[in-house]
Amino acid sequence: MSESSRLSGRTGDHALGRRSLIWVVTLSTLALMFDGYDLVVYGTVVPTLLDDPSQLGPMTAGEAGALGSYALVGVLVGALTAGAVGDWIGRRRVMLVNLAWFSLGMAATAVAPTVQVFGAFRFLTGVGVGALVATVGALVAEFAPQGQRNRLNAIVYSGVPAGGVLAALIALVVPDSAGWRPLFWIGALPLVTLLPLAWAKLPESPKWLLARGRVAEAQAQAARTGIDLPVDAAAPGAERGHVGFGALVRRPLAWPTLLLGTMSFGGLLLTYGLNTWLPKIMQDNGYGASYSMTFLLVLNLGAIVGGLCASLVADRIGAKRVVASTFVLAALTLALLPLDLPLGILLVAVAIAGVGTIGTQVLIYGLVSNYYPTRARAAGVAWCAGFGRLGGIVGPILGGVLVGAGVGGTTAFYLFGGISLVGALVTSLVPGVGHDEEAASSPAAPRSDSSTVSV
């Protein structure tokens, strides 16, 4: 949309707009760092829970695996719930409620007396995690300037693997004599640190207020935050049509929503499958157990650095092309991992595989966040985070089946590579012609960036 079509009373305070954006990005990133911490910290305490029945009671390996999936099921529930209400009640409320929910869930898990209670609290914690993952993308997309949206979304969603790295490092630092419970108490810190800060500094989205027809509030919030509003901001109900999930199941969003959900399913299948089984597969391929943490750290650090670099390209040529390319990149590098490569080259390949798998999922969140109109954005991100989480559940199971069947790491890597190629194909099918994202409701010319559609 041209500059002339925006409000003349746009505040013009670019410094204020930058400060608001910095707060949104910083608070969202920290929230997802704690989310990543939660999703990884369980794996660091499993050996203790299995070896010491005095902690929660006797536990089999099968029960430990089931406990690990409870949080993922909770994430699915939380994401879909946030999508159902986020486009109706706003981004800020969902963020604040679920920061508290997540923190209290971690604190409750830290004092769980039995396996059953521990599992229940892991599920409830996952609900808060899913709601946050599904909401921050919508919030950042509505504050980020055009041309920076993919980069800023990549920064925010890189908080998840960064939190995973943090969990692994803290687990190494905390002495064994302290037990496993302090690790979950650390996960509860947002209740007394991040939540008060978010309450004071996290703004509501002016664009969401406008989309709900709350024009005066939208204009006042735009003045407070330095965020520009689109043309027709004086017209009540600037975005007409179905809201939330109701918009996703109707034309023109139904078909791309199915494709975007499938992309997220594949991305999270690869993310969780590799994070769970890469050390074991490489160990079976002849590498010592001491390399396990090294491979995981390289995989996730590669995802963070590579994902951020790829997001810069996505802002220039469109996220759709970049996501398709990184899926192909994953397929190529996964095919190299079973080969007898020198260790240095192998670590580089693992890092690039991290870009093509975990990094691709980060880019998918950015693509999805910017694809939908404001009235359906939270639901769209929630759908992809929630449906995609099924891939996060399937990935470790699929890897376990392959490892248990003794088919070897080569087959597993080739299968994951094939899934990457399917992801690239699905990405190429996503429609890229739509309306100007900021337009009130009238059709506009197709955008040069083929990664967004709005109605």
C-alpha positions as a Python dict, from the first residue, in 0.01 Angstrom:
ca = {
    (1, 'M'): (0, 0, 0),
    (2, 'S'): (136, 344, -85),
    (3, 'E'): (236, 586, 187),
    (4, 'S'): (-30, 830, 73),
    (5, 'S'): (-305, 582, 157),
    (6, 'R'): (-217, 576, 524),
    (7, 'L'): (-360, 797, 792),
    (8, 'S'): (-243, 1154, 792),
    (9, 'G'): (-248, 1149, 1172),
    (10, 'R'): (3, 866, 1187),
    (11, 'T'): (196, 1025, 1479),
    (12, 'G'): (517, 1034, 1272),
    (13, 'D'): (705, 924, 1585),
    (14, 'H'): (936, 663, 1438),
    (15, 'A'): (1136, 641, 1762),
    (16, 'L'): (816, 553, 1951),
    (17, 'G'): (731, 293, 1691),
    (18, 'R'): (1077, 139, 1720),
    (19, 'R'): (1049, 120, 2099),
    (20, 'S'): (711, -50, 2076),
    (21, 'L'): (845, -298, 1822),
    (22, 'I'): (1152, -372, 2035),
    (23, 'W'): (932, -448, 2336),
    (24, 'V'): (705, -676, 2133),
    (25, 'V'): (995, -867, 1978),
    (26, 'T'): (1193, -892, 2303),
    (27, 'L'): (902, -1010, 2517),
    (28, 'S'): (787, -1256, 2250),
    (29, 'T'): (1137, -1400, 2209),
    (30, 'L'): (1182, -1443, 2585),
    (31, 'A'): (842, -1612, 2608),
    (32, 'L'): (939, -1863, 2341),
    (33, 'M'): (1281, -1918, 2502),
    (34, 'F'): (1103, -2041, 2812),
    (35, 'D'): (879, -2249, 2587),
    (36, 'G'): (1185, -2409, 2426),
    (37, 'Y'): (1330, -2461, 2771),
    (38, 'D'): (1017, -2646, 2881),
    (39, 'L'): (1007, -2870, 2575),
    (40, 'V'): (1370, -2980, 2620),
    (41, 'V'): (1414, -2985, 2999),
    (42, 'Y'): (1211, -3305, 3034),
    (43, 'G'): (1465, -3496, 2828),
    (44, 'T'): (1741, -3386, 3064),
    (45, 'V'): (1566, -3533, 3371),
    (46, 'V'): (1443, -3861, 3219),
    (47, 'P'): (1758, -4058, 3317),
    (48, 'T'): (1717, -3953, 3681),
    (49, 'L'): (1348, -4042, 3688),
    (50, 'L'): (1415, -4384, 3535),
    (51, 'D'): (1711, -4469, 3758),
    (52, 'D'): (1570, -4346, 4089),
    (53, 'P'): (1218, -4474, 4178),
    (54, 'S'): (1222, -4259, 4494),
    (55, 'Q'): (1165, -3949, 4282),
    (56, 'L'): (817, -4015, 4139),
    (57, 'G'): (785, -4391, 4176),
    (58, 'P'): (885, -4676, 3945),
    (59, 'M'): (881, -4576, 3579),
    (60, 'T'): (937, -4782, 3266),
    (61, 'A'): (1093, -4649, 2947),
    (62, 'G'): (751, -4671, 2781),
    (63, 'E'): (595, -4459, 3055),
    (64, 'A'): (877, -4207, 3023),
    (65, 'G'): (807, -4179, 2651),
    (66, 'A'): (436, -4129, 2715),
    (67, 'L'): (512, -3854, 2967),
    (68, 'G'): (720, -3681, 2704),
    (69, 'S'): (424, -3677, 2465),
    (70, 'Y'): (181, -3529, 2719),
    (71, 'A'): (335, -3184, 2687),
    (72, 'L'): (313, -3202, 2307),
    (73, 'V'): (-55, -3294, 2324),
    (74, 'G'): (-102, -2999, 2558),
    (75, 'V'): (74, -2773, 2306),
    (76, 'L'): (-172, -2884, 2039),
    (77, 'V'): (-470, -2812, 2266),
    (78, 'G'): (-327, -2476, 2372),
    (79, 'A'): (-251, -2365, 2018),
    (80, 'L'): (-597, -2448, 1888),
    (81, 'T'): (-762, -2289, 2191),
    (82, 'A'): (-561, -1970, 2147),
    (83, 'G'): (-657, -1965, 1780),
    (84, 'A'): (-1024, -1998, 1871),
    (85, 'V'): (-1017, -1697, 2104),
    (86, 'G'): (-716, -1489, 1997),
    (87, 'D'): (-887, -1320, 1703),
    (88, 'W'): (-1183, -1238, 1929),
    (89, 'I'): (-1026, -1119, 2257),
    (90, 'G'): (-689, -990, 2138),
    (91, 'R'): (-320, -1078, 2142),
    (92, 'R'): (-222, -912, 2470),
    (93, 'R'): (-478, -1096, 2685),
    (94, 'V'): (-382, -1435, 2544),
    (95, 'M'): (-13, -1364, 2603),
    (96, 'L'): (-56, -1248, 2963),
    (97, 'V'): (-291, -1529, 3065),
    (98, 'N'): (-71, -1798, 2918),
    (99, 'L'): (254, -1662, 3056),
    (100, 'A'): (94, -1706, 3398),
    (101, 'W'): (-55, -2045, 3303),
    (102, 'F'): (275, -2177, 3172),
    (103, 'S'): (471, -2057, 3476),
    (104, 'L'): (226, -2204, 3725),
    (105, 'G'): (234, -2532, 3533),
    (106, 'M'): (613, -2547, 3560),
    (107, 'A'): (598, -2469, 3932),
    (108, 'A'): (335, -2738, 3987),
    (109, 'T'): (546, -2989, 3793),
    (110, 'A'): (841, -2909, 4019),
    (111, 'V'): (647, -3035, 4324),
    (112, 'A'): (465, -3326, 4158),
    (113, 'P'): (466, -3628, 4395),
    (114, 'T'): (378, -3909, 4152),
    (115, 'V'): (417, -4007, 3789),
    (116, 'Q'): (46, -3948, 3723),
    (117, 'V'): (45, -3598, 3872),
    (118, 'F'): (369, -3516, 3692),
    (119, 'G'): (212, -3618, 3361),
    (120, 'A'): (-102, -3412, 3424),
    (121, 'F'): (101, -3100, 3498),
    (122, 'R'): (319, -3160, 3192),
    (123, 'F'): (1, -3160, 2982),
    (124, 'L'): (-129, -2840, 3144),
    (125, 'T'): (208, -2668, 3100),
    (126, 'G'): (198, -2764, 2734),
    (127, 'V'): (-138, -2586, 2696),
    (128, 'G'): (30, -2258, 2793),
    (129, 'V'): (324, -2329, 2564),
    (130, 'G'): (97, -2389, 2266),
    (131, 'A'): (-104, -2074, 2325),
    (132, 'L'): (211, -1861, 2334),
    (133, 'V'): (359, -2021, 2022),
    (134, 'A'): (32, -1957, 1838),
    (135, 'T'): (-2, -1594, 1948),
    (136, 'V'): (339, -1432, 1918),
    (137, 'G'): (350, -1472, 1540),
    (138, 'A'): (27, -1277, 1499),
    (139, 'L'): (143, -1007, 1738),
    (140, 'V'): (482, -957, 1573),
    (141, 'A'): (331, -955, 1223),
    (142, 'E'): (101, -669, 1324),
    (143, 'F'): (382, -453, 1465),
    (144, 'A'): (664, -532, 1221),
    (145, 'P'): (724, -298, 927),
    (146, 'Q'): (677, -451, 585),
    (147, 'G'): (1014, -573, 459),
    (148, 'Q'): (1122, -686, 807),
    (149, 'R'): (845, -927, 901),
    (150, 'N'): (1018, -1253, 816),
    (151, 'R'): (1338, -1145, 988),
    (152, 'L'): (1161, -1040, 1306),
    (153, 'N'): (950, -1357, 1312),
    (154, 'A'): (1269, -1559, 1268),
    (155, 'I'): (1427, -1379, 1565),
    (156, 'V'): (1121, -1450, 1780),
    (157, 'Y'): (1076, -1816, 1686),
    (158, 'S'): (1449, -1880, 1717),
    (159, 'G'): (1377, -1839, 2086),
    (160, 'V'): (1247, -2198, 2085),
    (161, 'P'): (1576, -2369, 1986),
    (162, 'A'): (1767, -2112, 2191),
    (163, 'G'): (1561, -2214, 2495),
    (164, 'G'): (1640, -2577, 2418),
    (165, 'V'): (2012, -2501, 2416),
    (166, 'L'): (1968, -2310, 2745),
    (167, 'A'): (1796, -2610, 2903),
    (168, 'A'): (2080, -2841, 2802),
    (169, 'L'): (2344, -2603, 2937),
    (170, 'I'): (2162, -2544, 3267),
    (171, 'A'): (2119, -2918, 3312),
    (172, 'L'): (2497, -2953, 3280),
    (173, 'V'): (2560, -2679, 3537),
    (174, 'V'): (2307, -2780, 3805),
    (175, 'P'): (2479, -3037, 4030),
    (176, 'D'): (2333, -3386, 4048),
    (177, 'S'): (2293, -3345, 4424),
    (178, 'A'): (2032, -3072, 4365),
    (179, 'G'): (1803, -3319, 4188),
    (180, 'W'): (1570, -3251, 3897),
    (181, 'R'): (1313, -3026, 4063),
    (182, 'P'): (1521, -2703, 4050),
    (183, 'L'): (1523, -2730, 3671),
    (184, 'F'): (1144, -2693, 3668),
    (185, 'W'): (1151, -2413, 3926),
    (186, 'I'): (1376, -2223, 3684),
    (187, 'G'): (1107, -2271, 3419),
    (188, 'A'): (856, -2098, 3650),
    (189, 'L'): (1058, -1775, 3664),
    (190, 'P'): (843, -1593, 3402),
    (191, 'L'): (572, -1560, 3669),
    (192, 'V'): (787, -1314, 3867),
    (193, 'T'): (1005, -1175, 3588),
    (194, 'L'): (857, -1181, 3239),
    (195, 'L'): (488, -1154, 3329),
    (196, 'P'): (517, -824, 3525),
    (197, 'L'): (730, -680, 3246),
    (198, 'A'): (481, -788, 2980),
    (199, 'W'): (193, -645, 3184),
    (200, 'A'): (368, -307, 3187),
    (201, 'K'): (519, -298, 2839),
    (202, 'L'): (333, -531, 2601),
    (203, 'P'): (83, -329, 2392),
    (204, 'E'): (-231, -453, 2226),
    (205, 'S'): (-221, -455, 1846),
    (206, 'P'): (-383, -144, 1695),
    (207, 'K'): (-448, -341, 1377),
    (208, 'W'): (-639, -605, 1572),
    (209, 'L'): (-849, -334, 1739),
    (210, 'L'): (-923, -187, 1398),
    (211, 'A'): (-1015, -526, 1255),
    (212, 'R'): (-1268, -568, 1537),
    (213, 'G'): (-1425, -232, 1451),
    (214, 'R'): (-1292, -57, 1767),
    (215, 'V'): (-1176, 242, 1567),
    (216, 'A'): (-1130, 501, 1841),
    (217, 'E'): (-929, 256, 2054),
    (218, 'A'): (-722, 158, 1751),
    (219, 'Q'): (-634, 519, 1674),
    (220, 'A'): (-549, 592, 2037),
    (221, 'Q'): (-332, 280, 2059),
    (222, 'A'): (-161, 369, 1730),
    (223, 'A'): (-75, 711, 1873),
    (224, 'R'): (65, 552, 2192),
    (225, 'T'): (275, 295, 2007),
    (226, 'G'): (376, 487, 1694),
    (227, 'I'): (225, 219, 1469),
    (228, 'D'): (62, 326, 1142),
    (229, 'L'): (-296, 227, 1067),
    (230, 'P'): (-423, 155, 713),
    (231, 'V'): (-662, 359, 508),
    (232, 'D'): (-1032, 359, 602),
    (233, 'A'): (-945, 346, 970),
    (234, 'A'): (-1241, 574, 1029),
    (235, 'A'): (-1481, 310, 897),
    (236, 'P'): (-1623, 76, 1160),
    (237, 'G'): (-1545, -288, 1102),
    (238, 'A'): (-1248, -218, 875),
    (239, 'E'): (-1210, -593, 810),
    (240, 'R'): (-1541, -755, 727),
    (241, 'G'): (-1613, -1123, 699),
    (242, 'H'): (-1571, -1431, 911),
    (243, 'V'): (-1336, -1416, 1208),
    (244, 'G'): (-1088, -1675, 1334),
    (245, 'F'): (-1131, -2040, 1240),
    (246, 'G'): (-1453, -1954, 1059),
    (247, 'A'): (-1247, -1772, 796),
    (248, 'L'): (-998, -2058, 758),
    (249, 'V'): (-1257, -2310, 639),
    (250, 'R'): (-1400, -2082, 372),
    (251, 'R'): (-1272, -1959, 39),
    (252, 'P'): (-1018, -1828, -37),
    (253, 'L'): (-828, -1944, 272),
    (254, 'A'): (-939, -2309, 305),
    (255, 'W'): (-699, -2457, 46),
    (256, 'P'): (-387, -2260, 149),
    (257, 'T'): (-468, -2334, 515),
    (258, 'L'): (-457, -2708, 441),
    (259, 'L'): (-124, -2668, 260),
    (260, 'L'): (29, -2447, 530),
    (261, 'G'): (-76, -2694, 799),
    (262, 'T'): (84, -2979, 602),
    (263, 'M'): (407, -2779, 571),
    (264, 'S'): (413, -2723, 946),
    (265, 'F'): (340, -3092, 1007),
    (266, 'G'): (644, -3184, 799),
    (267, 'G'): (866, -2918, 954),
    (268, 'L'): (788, -3021, 1311),
    (269, 'L'): (815, -3393, 1225),
    (270, 'L'): (1170, -3327, 1108),
    (271, 'T'): (1246, -3098, 1403),
    (272, 'Y'): (1137, -3339, 1674),
    (273, 'G'): (1246, -3652, 1489),
    (274, 'L'): (1603, -3528, 1452),
    (275, 'N'): (1626, -3372, 1799),
    (276, 'T'): (1515, -3702, 1950),
    (277, 'W'): (1706, -3956, 1742),
    (278, 'L'): (2007, -3783, 1584),
    (279, 'P'): (2243, -3876, 1874),
    (280, 'K'): (2131, -4239, 1875),
    (281, 'I'): (2148, -4276, 1497),
    (282, 'M'): (2496, -4123, 1483),
    (283, 'Q'): (2606, -4344, 1771),
    (284, 'D'): (2484, -4649, 1579),
    (285, 'N'): (2684, -4521, 1282),
    (286, 'G'): (3002, -4546, 1487),
    (287, 'Y'): (3032, -4216, 1673),
    (288, 'G'): (3087, -4226, 2048),
    (289, 'A'): (2826, -4126, 2301),
    (290, 'S'): (3032, -3816, 2384),
    (291, 'Y'): (2934, -3671, 2046),
    (292, 'S'): (2562, -3681, 2125),
    (293, 'M'): (2542, -3335, 2281),
    (294, 'T'): (2777, -3194, 2017),
    (295, 'F'): (2554, -3307, 1730),
    (296, 'L'): (2243, -3163, 1899),
    (297, 'L'): (2407, -2830, 1977),
    (298, 'V'): (2539, -2798, 1621),
    (299, 'L'): (2197, -2889, 1478),
    (300, 'N'): (2017, -2623, 1683),
    (301, 'L'): (2283, -2353, 1654),
    (302, 'G'): (2287, -2406, 1278),
    (303, 'A'): (1910, -2364, 1279),
    (304, 'I'): (1928, -2037, 1470),
    (305, 'V'): (2204, -1874, 1264),
    (306, 'G'): (2091, -2015, 929),
    (307, 'G'): (1725, -1940, 995),
    (308, 'L'): (1803, -1575, 1069),
    (309, 'C'): (2013, -1545, 753),
    (310, 'A'): (1743, -1713, 543),
    (311, 'S'): (1481, -1478, 686),
    (312, 'L'): (1671, -1179, 544),
    (313, 'V'): (1642, -1335, 200),
    (314, 'A'): (1274, -1411, 265),
    (315, 'D'): (1205, -1043, 326),
    (316, 'R'): (1355, -964, -14),
    (317, 'I'): (1214, -1237, -238),
    (318, 'G'): (926, -1382, -35),
    (319, 'A'): (913, -1651, 232),
    (320, 'K'): (749, -1910, 7),
    (321, 'R'): (1052, -1943, -222),
    (322, 'V'): (1293, -1958, 69),
    (323, 'V'): (1094, -2224, 258),
    (324, 'A'): (1078, -2443, -53),
    (325, 'S'): (1454, -2401, -98),
    (326, 'T'): (1542, -2486, 262),
    (327, 'F'): (1323, -2798, 248),
    (328, 'V'): (1532, -2910, -54),
    (329, 'L'): (1849, -2815, 133),
    (330, 'A'): (1740, -3042, 417),
    (331, 'A'): (1686, -3334, 180),
    (332, 'L'): (2033, -3295, 30),
    (333, 'T'): (2220, -3268, 359),
    (334, 'L'): (2024, -3550, 526),
    (335, 'A'): (2134, -3774, 239),
    (336, 'L'): (2497, -3688, 324),
    (337, 'L'): (2482, -3769, 695),
    (338, 'P'): (2506, -4151, 663),
    (339, 'L'): (2823, -4119, 450),
    (340, 'D'): (3168, -4172, 596),
    (341, 'L'): (3258, -3802, 606),
    (342, 'P'): (3543, -3638, 800),
    (343, 'L'): (3415, -3508, 1132),
    (344, 'G'): (3453, -3142, 1040),
    (345, 'I'): (3258, -3180, 717),
    (346, 'L'): (2997, -3391, 899),
    (347, 'L'): (2942, -3117, 1159),
    (348, 'V'): (2896, -2863, 880),
    (349, 'A'): (2640, -3094, 718),
    (350, 'V'): (2458, -3132, 1050),
    (351, 'A'): (2447, -2752, 1090),
    (352, 'I'): (2306, -2711, 738),
    (353, 'A'): (2055, -2988, 811),
    (354, 'G'): (1951, -2778, 1111),
    (355, 'V'): (1883, -2486, 877),
    (356, 'G'): (1675, -2708, 648),
    (357, 'T'): (1467, -2865, 925),
    (358, 'I'): (1440, -2658, 1245),
    (359, 'G'): (1525, -2338, 1056),
    (360, 'T'): (1260, -2416, 795),
    (361, 'Q'): (997, -2445, 1068),
    (362, 'V'): (1099, -2101, 1198),
    (363, 'L'): (1051, -1962, 847),
    (364, 'I'): (714, -2138, 814),
    (365, 'Y'): (589, -1955, 1122),
    (366, 'G'): (694, -1627, 960),
    (367, 'L'): (525, -1715, 631),
    (368, 'V'): (203, -1814, 808),
    (369, 'S'): (200, -1509, 1036),
    (370, 'N'): (213, -1278, 737),
    (371, 'Y'): (-15, -1479, 509),
    (372, 'Y'): (-346, -1422, 687),
    (373, 'P'): (-556, -1108, 735),
    (374, 'T'): (-573, -964, 1085),
    (375, 'R'): (-917, -1110, 1159),
    (376, 'A'): (-790, -1465, 1099),
    (377, 'R'): (-419, -1432, 1175),
    (378, 'A'): (-418, -1583, 1526),
    (379, 'A'): (-633, -1874, 1405),
    (380, 'G'): (-404, -1931, 1106),
    (381, 'V'): (-88, -1941, 1316),
    (382, 'A'): (-265, -2155, 1577),
    (383, 'W'): (-380, -2405, 1313),
    (384, 'C'): (-29, -2446, 1180),
    (385, 'A'): (125, -2467, 1527),
    (386, 'G'): (-143, -2711, 1647),
    (387, 'F'): (-174, -2937, 1343),
    (388, 'G'): (200, -2920, 1297),
    (389, 'R'): (246, -3045, 1651),
    (390, 'L'): (101, -3376, 1536),
    (391, 'G'): (413, -3400, 1323),
    (392, 'G'): (615, -3331, 1637),
    (393, 'I'): (449, -3634, 1795),
    (394, 'V'): (488, -3855, 1486),
    (395, 'G'): (856, -3769, 1429),
    (396, 'P'): (1000, -3929, 1745),
    (397, 'I'): (765, -4229, 1706),
    (398, 'L'): (873, -4279, 1344),
    (399, 'G'): (1239, -4258, 1439),
    (400, 'G'): (1185, -4499, 1725),
    (401, 'V'): (1017, -4751, 1497),
    (402, 'L'): (1304, -4735, 1250),
    (403, 'V'): (1571, -4762, 1518),
    (404, 'G'): (1383, -5040, 1695),
    (405, 'A'): (1349, -5233, 1370),
    (406, 'G'): (1725, -5220, 1328),
    (407, 'V'): (1703, -5075, 976),
    (408, 'G'): (1988, -4837, 1049),
    (409, 'G'): (2039, -4464, 1042),
    (410, 'T'): (2076, -4456, 663),
    (411, 'T'): (1712, -4549, 612),
    (412, 'A'): (1599, -4298, 874),
    (413, 'F'): (1792, -4012, 715),
    (414, 'Y'): (1667, -4102, 367),
    (415, 'L'): (1309, -4115, 493),
    (416, 'F'): (1345, -3777, 663),
    (417, 'G'): (1496, -3646, 340),
    (418, 'G'): (1197, -3773, 143),
    (419, 'I'): (963, -3593, 383),
    (420, 'S'): (1164, -3276, 320),
    (421, 'L'): (1110, -3308, -55),
    (422, 'V'): (736, -3352, -1),
    (423, 'G'): (746, -3037, 211),
    (424, 'A'): (908, -2847, -75),
    (425, 'L'): (640, -2971, -316),
    (426, 'V'): (357, -2870, -83),
    (427, 'T'): (515, -2528, -33),
    (428, 'S'): (526, -2472, -409),
    (429, 'L'): (149, -2532, -427),
    (430, 'V'): (56, -2257, -178),
    (431, 'P'): (-143, -1988, -365),
    (432, 'G'): (39, -1659, -373),
    (433, 'V'): (-207, -1418, -534),
    (434, 'G'): (-435, -1222, -304),
    (435, 'H'): (-529, -882, -173),
    (436, 'D'): (-317, -616, -13),
    (437, 'E'): (-269, -725, 347),
    (438, 'E'): (-350, -385, 489),
    (439, 'A'): (-654, -319, 274),
    (440, 'A'): (-987, -277, 440),
    (441, 'S'): (-1189, -514, 230),
    (442, 'S'): (-1162, -417, -135),
    (443, 'P'): (-956, -632, -374),
    (444, 'A'): (-615, -506, -471),
    (445, 'A'): (-360, -599, -731),
    (446, 'P'): (-155, -914, -674),
    (447, 'R'): (154, -857, -466),
    (448, 'S'): (503, -916, -594),
    (449, 'D'): (578, -1108, -275),
    (450, 'S'): (385, -1428, -326),
    (451, 'S'): (382, -1524, 40),
    (452, 'T'): (73, -1340, 162),
    (453, 'V'): (-298, -1349, 101),
    (454, 'S'): (-559, -1133, 266),
    (455, 'V'): (-932, -1095, 236),
}
